[in-house]
Amino acid sequence: MINFIRALRRRRLLLRFRASSEHVVHIYERPGECLPPDDLERLIGQCRIVVRACLDGRDLDYGLFAPDSSAWARSVITLVCRSGDGAPVAFNAMPQLAVTRAGREEHVLHLGLVMVDPAERSGGLSWILYGLTCFALFLRGGLRPLWVSSVTQVPAVVGMVAETFNNIYPAQQGTPQSFAHRHLAHQIMQRHRATFGVGEDAGFDAERQVITNAYTGGSDNLKKSFDIAAKHRIESYNEYCAAALDYGRGDDVLQIGTIDLRAGQRFLSRSVPRSALPQLAVQALVLATGAVIAPLIQWLDASTPFGRLRPAR
């Protein structure tokens, strides 16, 4: 029992999940800290394979793929592989951005870089790349609301973020900009521009949370025109992007919001395929045990220390 509890309470999230008969998902929280060097190099190589498939053989040189590669020690990586041959077909890199709220150090989960092999873009992977990892971290955090952010110029992504999460500004109908939105946006732009490839010369419209001339910090290969950017099925998000962003100049929108119980319920009911629900339920039970039940068992055991609440004898 003690070893089981320790396994559930490990410091970083490492999860393997069979999403379907075709795809296996691997989630690594801060692999630069917790993976052996050989395993980390293999993961980096797998992500580079996906990047080159998406960019006609070109590489990226910012964020995860910057020369110092320190981003691997502060990001959550979701890698999707084919179950048949193990080939990598998609990944999402979510940096954990350090911010200060109410005098305490916290992290905003940045939805980050998403790459999907063009041959797999009709494979229904969006629920994995955008929702699954956030949901897992939300469970592991004891169901406490988790702040998320996204920087993009793609209408499909703007709409996906607004439809998946709660309290999203801008672009989510009925959500005004709060002090928390503005405060977090200011810190992200002051401290973390390099994370999403935005140079120091880029401007920022704090009222609209729009980054102007954003593609000057290493992300040049990702710049798109409005015509070729993927559109959302709900036309209002396409109209918002067309009106708010100057695609010729290269603008991005910085969206900020939360994943909470309401967003988690919406993710389970709308996004997760029914065929994946049994597997997801098992993983959710394990994560919830580690976040809630294991600490309760530890608390009831008066013979062991529990931090400041119960010092060692």
Short mmCIF file of N, CA and C in Angstrom, two decimals, residues 240-300:
data_model
loop_
_atom_site.label_atom_id
_atom_site.label_comp_id
_atom_site.label_asym_id
_atom_site.label_seq_id
_atom_site.Cartn_x
_atom_site.Cartn_y
_atom_site.Cartn_z
N TYR A 240 -14.27 37.34 -35.78
CA TYR A 240 -13.48 38.03 -34.75
C TYR A 240 -12.02 38.16 -35.19
N CYS A 241 -11.43 37.08 -35.66
CA CYS A 241 -10.02 37.10 -36.05
C CYS A 241 -9.78 38.04 -37.23
N ALA A 242 -10.68 38.00 -38.21
CA ALA A 242 -10.54 38.86 -39.38
C ALA A 242 -10.57 40.34 -39.00
N ALA A 243 -11.40 40.67 -37.99
CA ALA A 243 -11.54 42.06 -37.58
C ALA A 243 -10.45 42.50 -36.61
N ALA A 244 -10.00 41.60 -35.72
CA ALA A 244 -9.09 41.99 -34.63
C ALA A 244 -7.62 41.91 -35.02
N LEU A 245 -7.26 41.05 -35.99
CA LEU A 245 -5.86 40.79 -36.29
C LEU A 245 -5.47 41.29 -37.67
N ASP A 246 -4.30 41.86 -37.76
CA ASP A 246 -3.71 42.26 -39.04
C ASP A 246 -2.78 41.13 -39.48
N TYR A 247 -3.25 40.31 -40.43
CA TYR A 247 -2.47 39.14 -40.84
C TYR A 247 -1.27 39.53 -41.69
N GLY A 248 -1.36 40.64 -42.40
CA GLY A 248 -0.22 41.09 -43.18
C GLY A 248 0.94 41.50 -42.28
N ARG A 249 0.63 42.15 -41.18
CA ARG A 249 1.66 42.56 -40.22
C ARG A 249 2.13 41.36 -39.39
N GLY A 250 1.20 40.43 -39.13
CA GLY A 250 1.54 39.26 -38.32
C GLY A 250 1.13 39.42 -36.87
N ASP A 251 -0.18 39.55 -36.60
CA ASP A 251 -0.69 39.71 -35.24
C ASP A 251 -1.12 38.37 -34.65
N ASP A 252 -1.09 38.29 -33.33
CA ASP A 252 -1.59 37.15 -32.58
C ASP A 252 -2.53 37.65 -31.49
N VAL A 253 -3.41 36.76 -31.03
CA VAL A 253 -4.25 37.07 -29.88
C VAL A 253 -3.77 36.25 -28.69
N LEU A 254 -3.69 36.89 -27.52
CA LEU A 254 -3.32 36.21 -26.28
C LEU A 254 -4.60 35.94 -25.48
N GLN A 255 -5.03 34.69 -25.46
CA GLN A 255 -6.24 34.30 -24.71
C GLN A 255 -5.84 33.73 -23.36
N ILE A 256 -6.60 34.09 -22.33
CA ILE A 256 -6.35 33.62 -20.96
C ILE A 256 -7.66 33.21 -20.33
N GLY A 257 -7.66 32.08 -19.62
CA GLY A 257 -8.85 31.59 -18.94
C GLY A 257 -8.51 30.46 -18.00
N THR A 258 -9.49 29.63 -17.65
CA THR A 258 -9.27 28.57 -16.68
C THR A 258 -9.90 27.26 -17.14
N ILE A 259 -9.33 26.16 -16.62
CA ILE A 259 -10.02 24.88 -16.64
C ILE A 259 -10.48 24.61 -15.22
N ASP A 260 -11.78 24.36 -15.07
CA ASP A 260 -12.38 24.11 -13.77
C ASP A 260 -13.37 22.96 -13.92
N LEU A 261 -14.21 22.74 -12.90
CA LEU A 261 -15.14 21.62 -12.95
C LEU A 261 -16.09 21.72 -14.14
N ARG A 262 -16.56 22.92 -14.41
CA ARG A 262 -17.49 23.10 -15.53
C ARG A 262 -16.80 22.78 -16.86
N ALA A 263 -15.57 23.27 -17.03
CA ALA A 263 -14.83 22.99 -18.26
C ALA A 263 -14.49 21.50 -18.36
N GLY A 264 -14.15 20.87 -17.22
CA GLY A 264 -13.86 19.44 -17.24
C GLY A 264 -15.07 18.62 -17.64
N GLN A 265 -16.23 18.98 -17.13
CA GLN A 265 -17.45 18.27 -17.50
C GLN A 265 -17.75 18.45 -18.99
N ARG A 266 -17.56 19.66 -19.49
CA ARG A 266 -17.80 19.92 -20.91
C ARG A 266 -16.82 19.13 -21.78
N PHE A 267 -15.57 19.03 -21.34
CA PHE A 267 -14.58 18.25 -22.09
C PHE A 267 -15.00 16.78 -22.18
N LEU A 268 -15.45 16.21 -21.07
CA LEU A 268 -15.85 14.80 -21.06
C LEU A 268 -17.09 14.55 -21.91
N SER A 269 -18.05 15.47 -21.87
CA SER A 269 -19.31 15.23 -22.56
C SER A 269 -19.27 15.58 -24.05
N ARG A 270 -18.41 16.55 -24.43
CA ARG A 270 -18.42 17.00 -25.82
C ARG A 270 -17.23 16.52 -26.64
N SER A 271 -16.08 16.42 -26.02
CA SER A 271 -14.85 16.23 -26.79
C SER A 271 -14.36 14.80 -26.83
N VAL A 272 -14.48 14.06 -25.73
CA VAL A 272 -13.91 12.72 -25.66
C VAL A 272 -14.78 11.73 -26.42
N PRO A 273 -14.22 10.99 -27.38
CA PRO A 273 -15.01 9.95 -28.07
C PRO A 273 -15.49 8.90 -27.07
N ARG A 274 -16.66 8.38 -27.30
CA ARG A 274 -17.23 7.39 -26.37
C ARG A 274 -16.33 6.16 -26.25
N SER A 275 -15.65 5.81 -27.32
CA SER A 275 -14.79 4.63 -27.29
C SER A 275 -13.60 4.81 -26.35
N ALA A 276 -13.22 6.06 -26.08
CA ALA A 276 -12.07 6.33 -25.21
C ALA A 276 -12.45 6.53 -23.76
N LEU A 277 -13.76 6.63 -23.46
CA LEU A 277 -14.19 6.93 -22.10
C LEU A 277 -13.76 5.88 -21.07
N PRO A 278 -13.86 4.56 -21.35
CA PRO A 278 -13.43 3.58 -20.34
C PRO A 278 -11.97 3.73 -19.95
N GLN A 279 -11.08 3.87 -20.95
CA GLN A 279 -9.65 4.07 -20.65
C GLN A 279 -9.43 5.35 -19.87
N LEU A 280 -10.12 6.42 -20.29
CA LEU A 280 -9.95 7.70 -19.62
C LEU A 280 -10.45 7.63 -18.18
N ALA A 281 -11.53 6.89 -17.95
CA ALA A 281 -12.06 6.74 -16.60
C ALA A 281 -11.05 6.07 -15.67
N VAL A 282 -10.37 5.06 -16.18
CA VAL A 282 -9.35 4.38 -15.36
C VAL A 282 -8.22 5.33 -15.01
N GLN A 283 -7.71 6.07 -16.01
CA GLN A 283 -6.63 7.01 -15.76
C GLN A 283 -7.08 8.12 -14.82
N ALA A 284 -8.30 8.60 -14.98
CA ALA A 284 -8.82 9.65 -14.11
C ALA A 284 -8.92 9.17 -12.67
N LEU A 285 -9.32 7.91 -12.48
CA LEU A 285 -9.42 7.35 -11.13
C LEU A 285 -8.04 7.29 -10.47
N VAL A 286 -7.04 6.88 -11.25
CA VAL A 286 -5.68 6.82 -10.70
C VAL A 286 -5.18 8.21 -10.32
N LEU A 287 -5.40 9.19 -11.20
CA LEU A 287 -4.95 10.55 -10.91
C LEU A 287 -5.70 11.15 -9.72
N ALA A 288 -7.01 10.90 -9.66
CA ALA A 288 -7.80 11.41 -8.54
C ALA A 288 -7.37 10.76 -7.23
N THR A 289 -7.02 9.48 -7.29
CA THR A 289 -6.52 8.79 -6.09
C THR A 289 -5.24 9.45 -5.59
N GLY A 290 -4.35 9.75 -6.53
CA GLY A 290 -3.10 10.41 -6.15
C GLY A 290 -3.31 11.80 -5.61
N ALA A 291 -4.33 12.51 -6.12
CA ALA A 291 -4.53 13.91 -5.73
C ALA A 291 -5.37 14.06 -4.48
N VAL A 292 -6.29 13.12 -4.22
CA VAL A 292 -7.26 13.29 -3.13
C VAL A 292 -7.18 12.16 -2.11
N ILE A 293 -7.29 10.91 -2.57
CA ILE A 293 -7.40 9.79 -1.64
C ILE A 293 -6.08 9.50 -0.94
N ALA A 294 -4.97 9.49 -1.72
CA ALA A 294 -3.67 9.21 -1.10
C ALA A 294 -3.31 10.24 -0.02
N PRO A 295 -3.48 11.56 -0.26
CA PRO A 295 -3.20 12.52 0.81
C PRO A 295 -4.08 12.31 2.04
N LEU A 296 -5.34 11.89 1.82
CA LEU A 296 -6.23 11.63 2.96
C LEU A 296 -5.71 10.46 3.79
N ILE A 297 -5.26 9.39 3.11
CA ILE A 297 -4.71 8.24 3.83
C ILE A 297 -3.47 8.66 4.60
N GLN A 298 -2.62 9.46 3.98
CA GLN A 298 -1.42 9.92 4.65
C GLN A 298 -1.76 10.78 5.87
N TRP A 299 -2.78 11.61 5.73
CA TRP A 299 -3.18 12.48 6.85
C TRP A 299 -3.71 11.67 8.02
N LEU A 300 -4.45 10.60 7.74
CA LEU A 300 -5.01 9.77 8.81
C LEU A 300 -3.95 8.95 9.52
#
